[in-house]
Amino acid sequence: MRGWWQDLTDLVLPAECEGCGRPRALLCAACRAALCGSAPCRVRPVPEPPGLPVVHAAAPYADSVRAVLLAHKERGALGLAGPLGTALAEAVRAGARGGAPGLPPDPPGPREPPEPPLRSDTAARSWVDGTHGGAQGRTASLALVPVPSSRASVRARGQDPARRIALAAAGELRRAGIPARVLAVLRQRRAVADQAGLDSRQRQANLAGALEVTAGGGRLLLAAGAGRIVVVDDLMTTGASLAEAVRAVHDAYRDAIHDLHKEKNTRVEAVRGRGTDTVRRPSMGRQNAITAAVVAAPPDSFGINRN
């Protein structure tokens, strides 16, 4: 006969692992290892959408990892945000250590010299140059920008899964001594069709111009620019969502620089250097390159390194 304490335990503790169904564990050791136990890798979908930055993923989207992500997103297993955040934090760190710049191409026109570092660049940049810690080391501030869910999805689920995981990842990074915060500055500017069943090209068309940065968000991105801006999501499939998010962040960052120059009465349209016809325009420098990180990606996107 079941005692009252057993009934109470069932209310407090999960009945089974969300990854494999083993009893008495929210996430068993084997499923946790599948999610967080391997070194994150760079992932590249085929075909690769234009504007996709360097993306790192913690685990292949299969088996128990797939089950865990679906449990968190669709069934409201909010206790999984912690381990999912740990996995995302590792992917963020992998990208910050060795990720190459992932900016969309500059618009046509004369190429300007690189922008000088912002004054706040004196804050640390270790995850970029590998000098974390020590007397000379400086720790780069990381700004995690989650890809937003639609308003309808948030209402239906009662949460924004990517934002919740990003908050957990930022906490994990801070506990490791890496300054990090979440900038939830992206929002949908128009309705989009359900992505299920769409191929890569159709998803790109469906999402083109769908995201924007909220009012004042560009200034927040600019303030974070001395470190690394990392667009984050729970899952990458074709890369269309990440590419659109980077486009929106990139445009807002450029607009914020433009506005800042105008406020300082700088001639933005044409500031010509001595002895040259090069036109300097505000730009996002390589020290502020956007990268991306996700918890999981399709297995066939791992290990693809094309020149």
Coordinates of C-alpha atoms in Angstrom, one line a residue:
M1 CA 0.0 0.0 0.0
R2 CA 1.4 3.4 -1.0
G3 CA 2.1 5.7 1.9
W4 CA 1.2 9.4 1.9
W5 CA 4.9 10.3 1.7
Q6 CA 5.1 8.3 -1.6
D7 CA 2.3 10.4 -3.1
L8 CA 3.9 13.6 -1.9
T9 CA 7.2 12.5 -3.5
D10 CA 5.5 11.9 -6.8
L11 CA 4.3 15.5 -6.7
V12 CA 7.8 16.9 -5.9
L13 CA 10.0 14.6 -7.9
P14 CA 9.6 13.7 -11.5
A15 CA 8.1 10.3 -12.3
E16 CA 10.6 9.6 -15.1
C17 CA 13.5 11.0 -17.1
E18 CA 12.3 13.3 -19.9
G19 CA 15.0 11.9 -22.1
C20 CA 14.6 8.1 -21.8
G21 CA 11.8 7.4 -19.3
R22 CA 14.0 6.0 -16.5
P23 CA 12.1 6.5 -13.2
R24 CA 12.8 9.0 -10.4
A25 CA 14.9 11.5 -12.4
L26 CA 14.1 14.7 -14.3
L27 CA 17.2 13.9 -16.4
C28 CA 19.2 10.8 -15.8
A29 CA 23.0 10.7 -15.9
A30 CA 23.1 9.0 -19.4
C31 CA 20.8 11.6 -20.9
R32 CA 22.6 14.5 -19.2
A33 CA 25.8 13.1 -20.7
A34 CA 24.3 13.0 -24.2
L35 CA 23.2 16.6 -23.8
C36 CA 26.3 18.1 -22.0
G37 CA 29.0 15.5 -22.1
S38 CA 30.7 16.2 -25.4
A39 CA 32.6 19.1 -26.6
P40 CA 30.5 21.5 -28.7
C41 CA 31.2 21.6 -32.4
R42 CA 30.8 24.1 -35.2
V43 CA 27.7 23.2 -37.3
R44 CA 26.8 24.2 -40.8
P45 CA 23.5 23.3 -42.5
V46 CA 23.4 22.3 -46.1
P47 CA 22.4 24.5 -47.9
E48 CA 23.8 27.3 -45.8
P49 CA 21.6 30.4 -45.8
P50 CA 23.2 33.7 -46.7
G51 CA 24.2 35.7 -43.6
L52 CA 24.5 32.7 -41.3
P53 CA 27.3 33.4 -38.7
V54 CA 29.6 30.8 -37.2
V55 CA 27.3 28.5 -35.2
H56 CA 28.3 26.1 -32.4
A57 CA 26.0 23.4 -31.0
A58 CA 26.3 21.3 -27.9
A59 CA 24.7 18.1 -29.2
P60 CA 23.1 16.4 -32.2
Y61 CA 19.3 16.7 -32.3
A62 CA 18.5 13.0 -31.9
D63 CA 17.2 10.4 -29.5
S64 CA 17.3 11.7 -25.8
V65 CA 18.4 15.2 -26.7
R66 CA 15.4 15.6 -29.1
A67 CA 13.1 14.3 -26.3
V68 CA 14.5 16.7 -23.8
L69 CA 14.2 19.7 -26.0
L70 CA 10.6 18.8 -26.9
A71 CA 9.7 18.2 -23.3
H72 CA 10.9 21.7 -22.3
K73 CA 9.4 23.4 -25.3
E74 CA 6.1 21.6 -25.8
R75 CA 5.3 20.0 -22.5
G76 CA 6.4 22.7 -20.2
A77 CA 9.1 20.7 -18.3
L78 CA 10.6 23.9 -17.0
G79 CA 13.1 22.1 -14.7
L80 CA 15.0 21.1 -17.9
A81 CA 16.0 24.8 -18.4
G82 CA 19.0 24.3 -16.1
P83 CA 20.7 21.4 -18.0
L84 CA 19.7 22.9 -21.3
G85 CA 21.3 26.2 -20.2
T86 CA 24.4 24.4 -19.2
A87 CA 24.6 22.9 -22.7
L88 CA 24.0 26.2 -24.4
A89 CA 26.7 27.9 -22.2
E90 CA 29.3 25.4 -23.4
A91 CA 28.3 26.1 -27.0
V92 CA 28.6 29.8 -26.4
R93 CA 32.1 29.4 -24.8
A94 CA 33.2 27.2 -27.7
G95 CA 32.2 29.9 -30.2
A96 CA 33.8 32.7 -28.2
R97 CA 37.1 30.8 -27.9
G98 CA 37.5 30.1 -31.6
G99 CA 34.6 31.4 -33.6
A100 CA 35.4 33.4 -36.7
P101 CA 33.5 36.6 -37.5
G102 CA 30.1 36.0 -38.9
L103 CA 28.8 39.3 -40.1
P104 CA 26.5 39.6 -43.1
P105 CA 28.3 41.2 -46.1
D106 CA 28.6 45.0 -46.1
P107 CA 26.4 46.9 -48.6
P108 CA 28.0 47.8 -51.9
G109 CA 30.2 50.8 -52.0
P110 CA 33.7 51.9 -51.0
R111 CA 35.1 49.9 -48.2
E112 CA 36.0 51.9 -45.1
P113 CA 38.9 51.4 -42.7
P114 CA 38.0 49.5 -39.6
E115 CA 36.3 51.3 -36.8
P116 CA 38.6 52.1 -33.8
P117 CA 37.7 50.1 -30.7
L118 CA 35.1 51.6 -28.5
R119 CA 36.3 53.0 -25.2
S120 CA 34.8 50.2 -23.3
D121 CA 37.1 47.8 -25.1
T122 CA 39.4 48.1 -22.1
A123 CA 37.0 45.7 -20.3
A124 CA 38.2 42.1 -20.9
R125 CA 38.3 40.2 -24.2
S126 CA 39.8 36.9 -23.2
W127 CA 37.4 34.5 -24.9
V128 CA 38.3 36.3 -28.2
D129 CA 42.1 36.3 -27.8
G130 CA 42.6 33.4 -25.4
T131 CA 44.0 35.4 -22.6
H132 CA 41.4 34.7 -20.0
G133 CA 42.6 35.2 -16.5
G134 CA 46.0 36.3 -15.2
A135 CA 47.4 39.8 -14.6
Q136 CA 47.1 40.6 -18.3
G137 CA 43.9 38.7 -19.0
R138 CA 40.7 40.5 -19.6
T139 CA 37.3 38.8 -19.6
A140 CA 35.0 39.6 -22.6
S141 CA 31.5 40.5 -21.7
L142 CA 29.0 38.2 -23.6
A143 CA 25.6 39.4 -24.7
L144 CA 23.2 36.5 -25.4
V145 CA 20.4 37.5 -27.8
P146 CA 17.7 34.8 -28.0
V147 CA 15.7 34.2 -31.1
P148 CA 12.1 35.1 -30.1
S149 CA 9.1 32.8 -30.3
S150 CA 5.9 34.3 -31.8
R151 CA 3.4 35.9 -29.5
A152 CA 1.0 33.1 -30.3
S153 CA 3.5 30.4 -29.3
V154 CA 4.4 32.2 -26.1
R155 CA 0.7 32.4 -25.2
A156 CA 0.1 28.8 -26.0
R157 CA 3.1 27.5 -24.1
G158 CA 3.1 30.0 -21.3
Q159 CA 6.8 30.7 -21.9
D160 CA 9.5 31.6 -24.5
P161 CA 11.7 28.5 -24.4
A162 CA 14.8 30.1 -26.0
R163 CA 14.7 33.0 -23.7
R164 CA 14.4 30.8 -20.6
I165 CA 17.3 28.6 -21.7
A166 CA 19.4 31.8 -22.5
L167 CA 18.8 33.1 -19.0
A168 CA 20.0 29.8 -17.6
A169 CA 23.0 29.8 -19.8
A170 CA 23.9 33.4 -18.8
G171 CA 23.8 32.3 -15.1
E172 CA 26.0 29.3 -15.8
L173 CA 28.5 31.5 -17.6
R174 CA 28.6 34.0 -14.7
R175 CA 29.1 31.2 -12.2
A176 CA 32.2 30.3 -14.3
G177 CA 33.5 33.8 -13.9
I178 CA 32.5 35.0 -17.4
P179 CA 30.4 38.2 -17.5
A180 CA 27.2 37.5 -19.5
R181 CA 23.7 38.8 -19.7
V182 CA 20.6 38.2 -21.8
L183 CA 19.5 41.0 -24.2
A184 CA 16.0 40.0 -25.2
V185 CA 15.8 42.8 -27.8
L186 CA 14.4 40.9 -30.8
R187 CA 10.7 40.6 -31.7
Q188 CA 8.6 39.6 -34.6
R189 CA 7.5 42.5 -36.8
R190 CA 5.0 40.5 -38.8
A191 CA 3.3 37.1 -38.8
V192 CA 5.1 34.2 -40.4
A193 CA 3.8 30.9 -41.7
D194 CA 4.3 27.6 -39.7
Q195 CA 7.8 26.5 -40.5
A196 CA 6.9 22.8 -40.4
G197 CA 7.2 21.2 -43.8
L198 CA 9.1 24.1 -45.4
D199 CA 12.5 23.5 -47.0
S200 CA 15.5 25.7 -46.5
R201 CA 14.7 28.2 -49.3
Q202 CA 11.0 28.4 -48.2
R203 CA 12.0 29.1 -44.6
Q204 CA 14.4 31.8 -45.7
A205 CA 11.6 33.5 -47.7
N206 CA 9.1 33.0 -44.9
L207 CA 11.4 34.7 -42.4
A208 CA 12.9 37.4 -44.5
G209 CA 12.4 40.7 -42.7
A210 CA 10.3 39.1 -40.0
L211 CA 12.4 40.2 -37.0
E212 CA 13.3 43.6 -35.7
V213 CA 15.1 45.0 -32.6
T214 CA 12.8 46.7 -30.1
A215 CA 13.0 50.5 -29.5
G216 CA 16.2 51.3 -27.6
G217 CA 17.5 47.8 -28.2
G218 CA 20.2 49.1 -30.6
R219 CA 21.7 51.2 -27.8
L220 CA 21.8 48.1 -25.6
L221 CA 23.6 46.1 -28.4
L222 CA 26.0 49.0 -28.9
A223 CA 26.9 49.1 -25.2
A224 CA 27.5 45.3 -25.3
G225 CA 29.6 45.6 -28.5
A226 CA 32.9 45.7 -26.7
G227 CA 32.5 42.0 -26.0
R228 CA 30.7 39.4 -28.1
I229 CA 27.1 39.4 -29.3
V230 CA 25.9 35.8 -29.5
V231 CA 22.5 35.0 -31.0
V232 CA 21.2 31.9 -29.2
D233 CA 18.4 29.4 -29.8
D234 CA 17.4 26.0 -28.6
L235 CA 17.6 24.4 -32.0
M236 CA 19.1 25.0 -35.5
T237 CA 17.5 23.2 -38.4
T238 CA 18.1 25.1 -41.6
G239 CA 19.7 28.1 -40.1
A240 CA 17.1 30.5 -41.5
S241 CA 16.0 31.8 -38.1
L242 CA 19.6 32.5 -36.9
A243 CA 20.4 34.3 -40.2
E244 CA 17.3 36.5 -39.9
A245 CA 18.1 37.2 -36.3
V246 CA 21.7 38.2 -37.1
R247 CA 20.4 40.5 -39.9
A248 CA 18.1 42.3 -37.5
V249 CA 20.8 42.7 -34.8
H250 CA 23.4 43.8 -37.4
D251 CA 21.1 46.5 -38.8
A252 CA 20.1 47.8 -35.4
Y253 CA 23.8 48.0 -34.4
R254 CA 24.7 50.0 -37.5
D255 CA 21.8 52.3 -36.9
A256 CA 22.8 52.9 -33.3
I257 CA 26.3 53.8 -34.4
H258 CA 24.9 56.1 -37.0
D259 CA 22.7 57.8 -34.4
L260 CA 25.6 58.1 -31.9
H261 CA 27.8 59.8 -34.6
K262 CA 25.0 62.2 -35.4
E263 CA 24.6 63.1 -31.7
K264 CA 28.3 63.9 -31.5
N265 CA 27.9 66.2 -34.6
T266 CA 30.2 63.9 -36.6
R267 CA 29.8 64.1 -40.4
V268 CA 28.7 60.6 -41.0
E269 CA 27.9 60.8 -44.7
A270 CA 31.4 61.7 -45.8
V271 CA 34.4 61.9 -43.5
R272 CA 37.4 61.8 -45.8
G273 CA 40.9 60.9 -44.5
R274 CA 43.8 63.0 -45.5
G275 CA 45.1 62.1 -48.9
T276 CA 42.4 59.5 -49.7
D277 CA 38.9 59.4 -51.1
T278 CA 37.9 56.6 -48.8
V279 CA 34.5 57.4 -47.2
R280 CA 34.2 56.3 -43.5
R281 CA 30.8 55.1 -42.5
P282 CA 29.9 53.8 -39.1
S283 CA 30.2 50.0 -39.0
M284 CA 30.4 47.0 -36.8
G285 CA 34.0 46.2 -36.4
R286 CA 35.4 42.6 -36.3
Q287 CA 36.0 42.9 -32.6
N288 CA 32.2 43.0 -32.3
A289 CA 31.5 40.1 -34.6
I290 CA 28.2 38.3 -34.2
T291 CA 28.4 34.5 -33.6
A292 CA 25.6 32.1 -32.7
A293 CA 25.1 29.1 -30.4
V294 CA 22.4 26.5 -30.0
V295 CA 21.7 23.5 -27.8
A296 CA 21.3 21.1 -30.7
A297 CA 21.5 20.8 -34.5
P298 CA 20.8 18.0 -37.0
P299 CA 23.4 15.3 -36.8
D300 CA 24.4 15.8 -40.5
S301 CA 25.4 19.4 -39.8
F302 CA 28.2 18.4 -37.4
G303 CA 31.7 18.0 -38.7
I304 CA 31.2 19.9 -41.9
N305 CA 34.1 22.2 -42.5
R306 CA 34.2 23.7 -46.0
N307 CA 36.8 26.2 -47.2

